[in-house]
Amino acid sequence: MDNIERQAKISLGRIAPRLEREFAAHVGTPAWDAFMRRLRAHFGDLFAALAPLYGAQYDFFYHLESVVATAARMWLARPARLRALDEEREGAPRWFQSERMLGGVLYVDLFAGTLDGVRARIPYFKELGLTYLHLMPPFLAPVGNSDGGYAVSSYREVDPRLGAMEDLARLAEELREEGISLVLDFVFNHTSDEHPWARRARTGDEEYRDYYYIFPDRTLPDQYGGALRDIFLDVRPGSFTYRPDMDAWVWTTFNSFQWDLNYGNPVVFVRMAEEMLSLANRGAETLRLDAVAFAWKRLGTPCESLPEVHDLVRAFNAVARIAAPALLFKSEAIVHPDEVLSYIALDQCQLSYNPLLMALLWESLATRDARLLQISMRERSHIDPRCAWVNYVRSHDDIGWTFDDDDARRVGIDPVGHRQFLNAFYTGRFPGSFARGLPFGENPRTGDARISGTCASLAGLEQAARDGVPEEIELSIRRILLLYGVALTIGGIPLIYLGDELGTPNDYGYRADEAKEGDSRWAHRPATNWSRAARRDDLETIEGRVYTGFRRLITLRQGAPALADGALEVVETGNGSVFGYVRHHADSRVLALANFSEAAQAVAANAVRLYGLGYAFTDLVTGGAIVLGEDTLVLEPYQLMCLAPAISSKAPATSSKAPAVERIVPSGQGTARLSSRPMRQNPVRQRLDL
Ligand code: GLC
Ligand code: GLC
């Protein structure tokens, strides 16, 4: 037994009887026994995570005891149905790897006005097939600019414009009854400057000043500052804000009204652990660890993804295992791919955004070349099989080009120039670009920038619809479906930014709103236009064509056991424009081929056969049958094929004499090939409300 383990054992031995005195009324109940069982199982992890952070402080034991008492109190307050869910999830810890999983994300106000409005849209979520719903922070926040709710003034109160806490709990409950898990943010790196803790700090209360990083002058900010990244460059350079009311400088990594919490102070950990459990007790099944990389600071470092951040996440995770075991964490680390991986573990975040896939889907679309995507996914997407990626095409945030520079060089790409190209391409500045995105955080000094834009606008639909060119509209719809098609089939949990399934373009209205104008991310957070949504089944409209395409892909995913969990084998297609991967689960296999070019592309039949799928396939996307001959398989522009071995997939006896080119047997549904659908002739511009 190593030292830490021994100390943990001794500490638990001391804490347990004190706890039993404090909670005497509960001792002996099944709930108490369940708590003690989990405490014994996970206390060692909690101790091992907290000891390196706070073990050297004289009052470590006091804080350790307070966090355990907090966990006990919150467990006892946990509703019975959630305790039942805890057991269910402990019994099936890989539940989120099912092929039925599908996520959606929305802003409550922009999607449906209020929490009750969201609840009224449950039939829409069900129609789409969602099993996971992420609400952007609906909590009390400053009026005006609150960074879309990411400046939280109270984790226990809902923004009154959206409803009340009871409405949130009711929504969680009804969603769960419909098989949809609620995902909320745990905005734990910072609070708003209106949070009661910040208010007390502002009045000079020493105890609360220690909850934040507050400096009397520029000495320390200057010492830290040199190594830090500017996150919100458009709004405010640097990471510190001068407060005239306090005559002091406050650490604000993001906006000046978002005050970074000081986790060097163990009280902050204990109190935030309680906030976390209160969110879990309201029914959140997954918490998104917002801005996780920034949560620990150390002088002389860039203060991102320090080893202490990992301990902090492990400590929160251990608390969750003890007092709300159904809870999962999703990491929001939009950083270098190696760093992203460092948060994904059973004892940290079981789920993580996959920003590398996201960025490289767009990169491949711009270049019509999937090689960087291919090597990156082959080498950098392996995670613990008990965890899962959340695969998305775009989020409420900007797109950053976070690929590895050496990977880029290996495929002959100069990383610096390439990022400039991608920014020029997606802002539409590059000649011939189909994209209509906006720069975010553009740094005139370095030329760095990130990109804002909805999926439709970045994929060309905004421009194509404005021009009213049917061929361009068709191509941009295919691009949207290609990107989402990969996200839906490559493993983990696919996540739709709601609105993308209707081909929603950018909304430039934010420029007229004082609270939003400086932040181009609002362009890709449009309010849901329900009259557009009402056209979703009308194939004469753009919305209908995009939505129907989504539904077909979702049905495919949810009906293909091969697409469960995350096992991914990236394959060599022999064609740089075609990204290929095999997904397998139990005995089923699917070979996906994605053509990132607007020209038809061929893949050698041999390359397909190599992956052990035989000769006769069904393309799950079109339902068409394909029999491979000797020659090549041809993919239409931007086509995604998902090839599953046909029922009798044995090689035909006459295989060597099989016809030289593949035969595509239409499925009878009239949608066997993308190209078989006529291009729309009537201008559809007026139908896509621009
Ligand atoms: C997160 C959010 C982003 C927000 C920032 C500060 O990364 O996704 O929208 O601006 O953190 O909370
Ligand atoms: C940066 C941060 C990320 C944050 C985003 C806001 O990329 O790394 O955490 O969400 O900025 O747009």
PDB file of N, CA, C and O in Angstrom, residues 21-54:
ATOM      1  N   ARG A  21     -22.138  10.505  13.288  1.00  0.00           N
ATOM      2  CA  ARG A  21     -22.731  11.330  14.353  1.00  0.00           C
ATOM      3  C   ARG A  21     -23.551  12.454  13.736  1.00  0.00           C
ATOM      4  O   ARG A  21     -24.689  12.691  14.122  1.00  0.00           O
ATOM      5  N   GLU A  22     -22.968  13.096  12.701  1.00  0.00           N
ATOM      6  CA  GLU A  22     -23.660  14.234  12.087  1.00  0.00           C
ATOM      7  C   GLU A  22     -24.980  13.804  11.436  1.00  0.00           C
ATOM      8  O   GLU A  22     -25.960  14.531  11.463  1.00  0.00           O
ATOM      9  N   PHE A  23     -24.971  12.614  10.831  1.00  0.00           N
ATOM     10  CA  PHE A  23     -26.171  12.169  10.100  1.00  0.00           C
ATOM     11  C   PHE A  23     -26.872  11.018  10.827  1.00  0.00           C
ATOM     12  O   PHE A  23     -27.439  10.128  10.194  1.00  0.00           O
ATOM     13  N   ALA A  24     -26.801  11.047  12.143  1.00  0.00           N
ATOM     14  CA  ALA A  24     -27.300   9.929  12.959  1.00  0.00           C
ATOM     15  C   ALA A  24     -28.710   9.485  12.566  1.00  0.00           C
ATOM     16  O   ALA A  24     -29.016   8.286  12.547  1.00  0.00           O
ATOM     17  N   ALA A  25     -29.545  10.451  12.202  1.00  0.00           N
ATOM     18  CA  ALA A  25     -30.939  10.117  11.882  1.00  0.00           C
ATOM     19  C   ALA A  25     -31.047   9.199  10.669  1.00  0.00           C
ATOM     20  O   ALA A  25     -32.061   8.546  10.470  1.00  0.00           O
ATOM     21  N   HIS A  26     -30.011   9.172   9.852  1.00  0.00           N
ATOM     22  CA  HIS A  26     -30.086   8.373   8.619  1.00  0.00           C
ATOM     23  C   HIS A  26     -29.339   7.048   8.700  1.00  0.00           C
ATOM     24  O   HIS A  26     -29.531   6.176   7.851  1.00  0.00           O
ATOM     25  N   VAL A  27     -28.456   6.947   9.701  1.00  0.00           N
ATOM     26  CA  VAL A  27     -27.619   5.750   9.764  1.00  0.00           C
ATOM     27  C   VAL A  27     -28.506   4.512   9.861  1.00  0.00           C
ATOM     28  O   VAL A  27     -29.495   4.507  10.597  1.00  0.00           O
ATOM     29  N   GLY A  28     -28.162   3.504   9.065  1.00  0.00           N
ATOM     30  CA  GLY A  28     -28.963   2.282   9.085  1.00  0.00           C
ATOM     31  C   GLY A  28     -30.014   2.229   7.990  1.00  0.00           C
ATOM     32  O   GLY A  28     -30.536   1.168   7.681  1.00  0.00           O
ATOM     33  N   THR A  29     -30.333   3.360   7.381  1.00  0.00           N
ATOM     34  CA  THR A  29     -31.309   3.328   6.278  1.00  0.00           C
ATOM     35  C   THR A  29     -30.612   2.818   5.014  1.00  0.00           C
ATOM     36  O   THR A  29     -29.385   2.910   4.893  1.00  0.00           O
ATOM     37  N   PRO A  30     -31.397   2.281   4.069  1.00  0.00           N
ATOM     38  CA  PRO A  30     -30.772   1.802   2.823  1.00  0.00           C
ATOM     39  C   PRO A  30     -30.035   2.941   2.106  1.00  0.00           C
ATOM     40  O   PRO A  30     -28.970   2.728   1.530  1.00  0.00           O
ATOM     41  N   ALA A  31     -30.588   4.157   2.182  1.00  0.00           N
ATOM     42  CA  ALA A  31     -29.925   5.276   1.506  1.00  0.00           C
ATOM     43  C   ALA A  31     -28.549   5.524   2.120  1.00  0.00           C
ATOM     44  O   ALA A  31     -27.565   5.762   1.419  1.00  0.00           O
ATOM     45  N   TRP A  32     -28.497   5.450   3.434  1.00  0.00           N
ATOM     46  CA  TRP A  32     -27.214   5.685   4.095  1.00  0.00           C
ATOM     47  C   TRP A  32     -26.217   4.567   3.735  1.00  0.00           C
ATOM     48  O   TRP A  32     -25.047   4.823   3.449  1.00  0.00           O
ATOM     49  N   ASP A  33     -26.709   3.352   3.736  1.00  0.00           N
ATOM     50  CA  ASP A  33     -25.811   2.240   3.396  1.00  0.00           C
ATOM     51  C   ASP A  33     -25.258   2.399   1.985  1.00  0.00           C
ATOM     52  O   ASP A  33     -24.085   2.126   1.732  1.00  0.00           O
ATOM     53  N   ALA A  34     -26.148   2.845   1.072  1.00  0.00           N
ATOM     54  CA  ALA A  34     -25.683   3.032  -0.309  1.00  0.00           C
ATOM     55  C   ALA A  34     -24.606   4.111  -0.342  1.00  0.00           C
ATOM     56  O   ALA A  34     -23.592   3.986  -1.037  1.00  0.00           O
ATOM     57  N   PHE A  35     -24.823   5.167   0.440  1.00  0.00           N
ATOM     58  CA  PHE A  35     -23.831   6.238   0.472  1.00  0.00           C
ATOM     59  C   PHE A  35     -22.490   5.716   0.987  1.00  0.00           C
ATOM     60  O   PHE A  35     -21.432   5.950   0.388  1.00  0.00           O
ATOM     61  N   MET A  36     -22.534   5.000   2.101  1.00  0.00           N
ATOM     62  CA  MET A  36     -21.285   4.520   2.704  1.00  0.00           C
ATOM     63  C   MET A  36     -20.560   3.533   1.781  1.00  0.00           C
ATOM     64  O   MET A  36     -19.342   3.533   1.710  1.00  0.00           O
ATOM     65  N   ARG A  37     -21.359   2.733   1.090  1.00  0.00           N
ATOM     66  CA  ARG A  37     -20.735   1.778   0.163  1.00  0.00           C
ATOM     67  C   ARG A  37     -19.958   2.546  -0.925  1.00  0.00           C
ATOM     68  O   ARG A  37     -18.815   2.248  -1.228  1.00  0.00           O
ATOM     69  N   ARG A  38     -20.591   3.580  -1.463  1.00  0.00           N
ATOM     70  CA  ARG A  38     -19.917   4.338  -2.523  1.00  0.00           C
ATOM     71  C   ARG A  38     -18.781   5.188  -1.958  1.00  0.00           C
ATOM     72  O   ARG A  38     -17.764   5.376  -2.606  1.00  0.00           O
ATOM     73  N   LEU A  39     -18.969   5.673  -0.749  1.00  0.00           N
ATOM     74  CA  LEU A  39     -17.886   6.460  -0.141  1.00  0.00           C
ATOM     75  C   LEU A  39     -16.649   5.578   0.023  1.00  0.00           C
ATOM     76  O   LEU A  39     -15.538   5.976  -0.316  1.00  0.00           O
ATOM     77  N   ARG A  40     -16.860   4.348   0.527  1.00  0.00           N
ATOM     78  CA  ARG A  40     -15.718   3.440   0.705  1.00  0.00           C
ATOM     79  C   ARG A  40     -15.069   3.133  -0.635  1.00  0.00           C
ATOM     80  O   ARG A  40     -13.849   3.055  -0.742  1.00  0.00           O
ATOM     81  N   ALA A  41     -15.903   2.993  -1.668  1.00  0.00           N
ATOM     82  CA  ALA A  41     -15.339   2.627  -2.974  1.00  0.00           C
ATOM     83  C   ALA A  41     -14.551   3.777  -3.608  1.00  0.00           C
ATOM     84  O   ALA A  41     -13.592   3.540  -4.333  1.00  0.00           O
ATOM     85  N   HIS A  42     -14.945   5.014  -3.351  1.00  0.00           N
ATOM     86  CA  HIS A  42     -14.347   6.123  -4.104  1.00  0.00           C
ATOM     87  C   HIS A  42     -13.581   7.135  -3.267  1.00  0.00           C
ATOM     88  O   HIS A  42     -13.020   8.075  -3.822  1.00  0.00           O
ATOM     89  N   PHE A  43     -13.562   6.933  -1.954  1.00  0.00           N
ATOM     90  CA  PHE A  43     -12.859   7.910  -1.130  1.00  0.00           C
ATOM     91  C   PHE A  43     -11.367   7.962  -1.487  1.00  0.00           C
ATOM     92  O   PHE A  43     -10.761   9.037  -1.514  1.00  0.00           O
ATOM     93  N   GLY A  44     -10.810   6.824  -1.789  1.00  0.00           N
ATOM     94  CA  GLY A  44      -9.386   6.766  -2.136  1.00  0.00           C
ATOM     95  C   GLY A  44      -9.080   7.657  -3.340  1.00  0.00           C
ATOM     96  O   GLY A  44      -8.078   8.381  -3.360  1.00  0.00           O
ATOM     97  N   ASP A  45      -9.969   7.638  -4.334  1.00  0.00           N
ATOM     98  CA  ASP A  45      -9.763   8.477  -5.520  1.00  0.00           C
ATOM     99  C   ASP A  45      -9.899   9.957  -5.172  1.00  0.00           C
ATOM    100  O   ASP A  45      -9.148  10.797  -5.670  1.00  0.00           O
ATOM    101  N   LEU A  46     -10.875  10.241  -4.328  1.00  0.00           N
ATOM    102  CA  LEU A  46     -11.074  11.636  -3.929  1.00  0.00           C
ATOM    103  C   LEU A  46      -9.832  12.139  -3.191  1.00  0.00           C
ATOM    104  O   LEU A  46      -9.297  13.211  -3.497  1.00  0.00           O
ATOM    105  N   PHE A  47      -9.368  11.317  -2.275  1.00  0.00           N
ATOM    106  CA  PHE A  47      -8.204  11.707  -1.477  1.00  0.00           C
ATOM    107  C   PHE A  47      -6.982  11.890  -2.369  1.00  0.00           C
ATOM    108  O   PHE A  47      -6.253  12.875  -2.277  1.00  0.00           O
ATOM    109  N   ALA A  48      -6.779  10.941  -3.281  1.00  0.00           N
ATOM    110  CA  ALA A  48      -5.593  10.989  -4.145  1.00  0.00           C
ATOM    111  C   ALA A  48      -5.625  12.198  -5.078  1.00  0.00           C
ATOM    112  O   ALA A  48      -4.586  12.702  -5.486  1.00  0.00           O
ATOM    113  N   ALA A  49      -6.819  12.664  -5.404  1.00  0.00           N
ATOM    114  CA  ALA A  49      -6.906  13.845  -6.271  1.00  0.00           C
ATOM    115  C   ALA A  49      -6.721  15.130  -5.473  1.00  0.00           C
ATOM    116  O   ALA A  49      -6.100  16.081  -5.949  1.00  0.00           O
ATOM    117  N   LEU A  50      -7.256  15.144  -4.257  1.00  0.00           N
ATOM    118  CA  LEU A  50      -7.190  16.386  -3.478  1.00  0.00           C
ATOM    119  C   LEU A  50      -5.840  16.584  -2.788  1.00  0.00           C
ATOM    120  O   LEU A  50      -5.404  17.721  -2.599  1.00  0.00           O
ATOM    121  N   ALA A  51      -5.182  15.471  -2.425  1.00  0.00           N
ATOM    122  CA  ALA A  51      -3.927  15.597  -1.673  1.00  0.00           C
ATOM    123  C   ALA A  51      -2.887  16.450  -2.414  1.00  0.00           C
ATOM    124  O   ALA A  51      -2.297  17.350  -1.813  1.00  0.00           O
ATOM    125  N   PRO A  52      -2.655  16.220  -3.719  1.00  0.00           N
ATOM    126  CA  PRO A  52      -1.652  17.069  -4.378  1.00  0.00           C
ATOM    127  C   PRO A  52      -2.076  18.538  -4.471  1.00  0.00           C
ATOM    128  O   PRO A  52      -1.226  19.424  -4.566  1.00  0.00           O
ATOM    129  N   LEU A  53      -3.387  18.796  -4.438  1.00  0.00           N
ATOM    130  CA  LEU A  53      -3.839  20.185  -4.560  1.00  0.00           C
ATOM    131  C   LEU A  53      -3.781  20.915  -3.219  1.00  0.00           C
ATOM    132  O   LEU A  53      -3.372  22.067  -3.147  1.00  0.00           O
ATOM    133  N   TYR A  54      -4.242  20.226  -2.177  1.00  0.00           N
ATOM    134  CA  TYR A  54      -4.424  20.930  -0.907  1.00  0.00           C
ATOM    135  C   TYR A  54      -3.731  20.258   0.280  1.00  0.00           C
ATOM    136  O   TYR A  54      -3.804  20.765   1.401  1.00  0.00           O
TER     137      TYR A  54
END
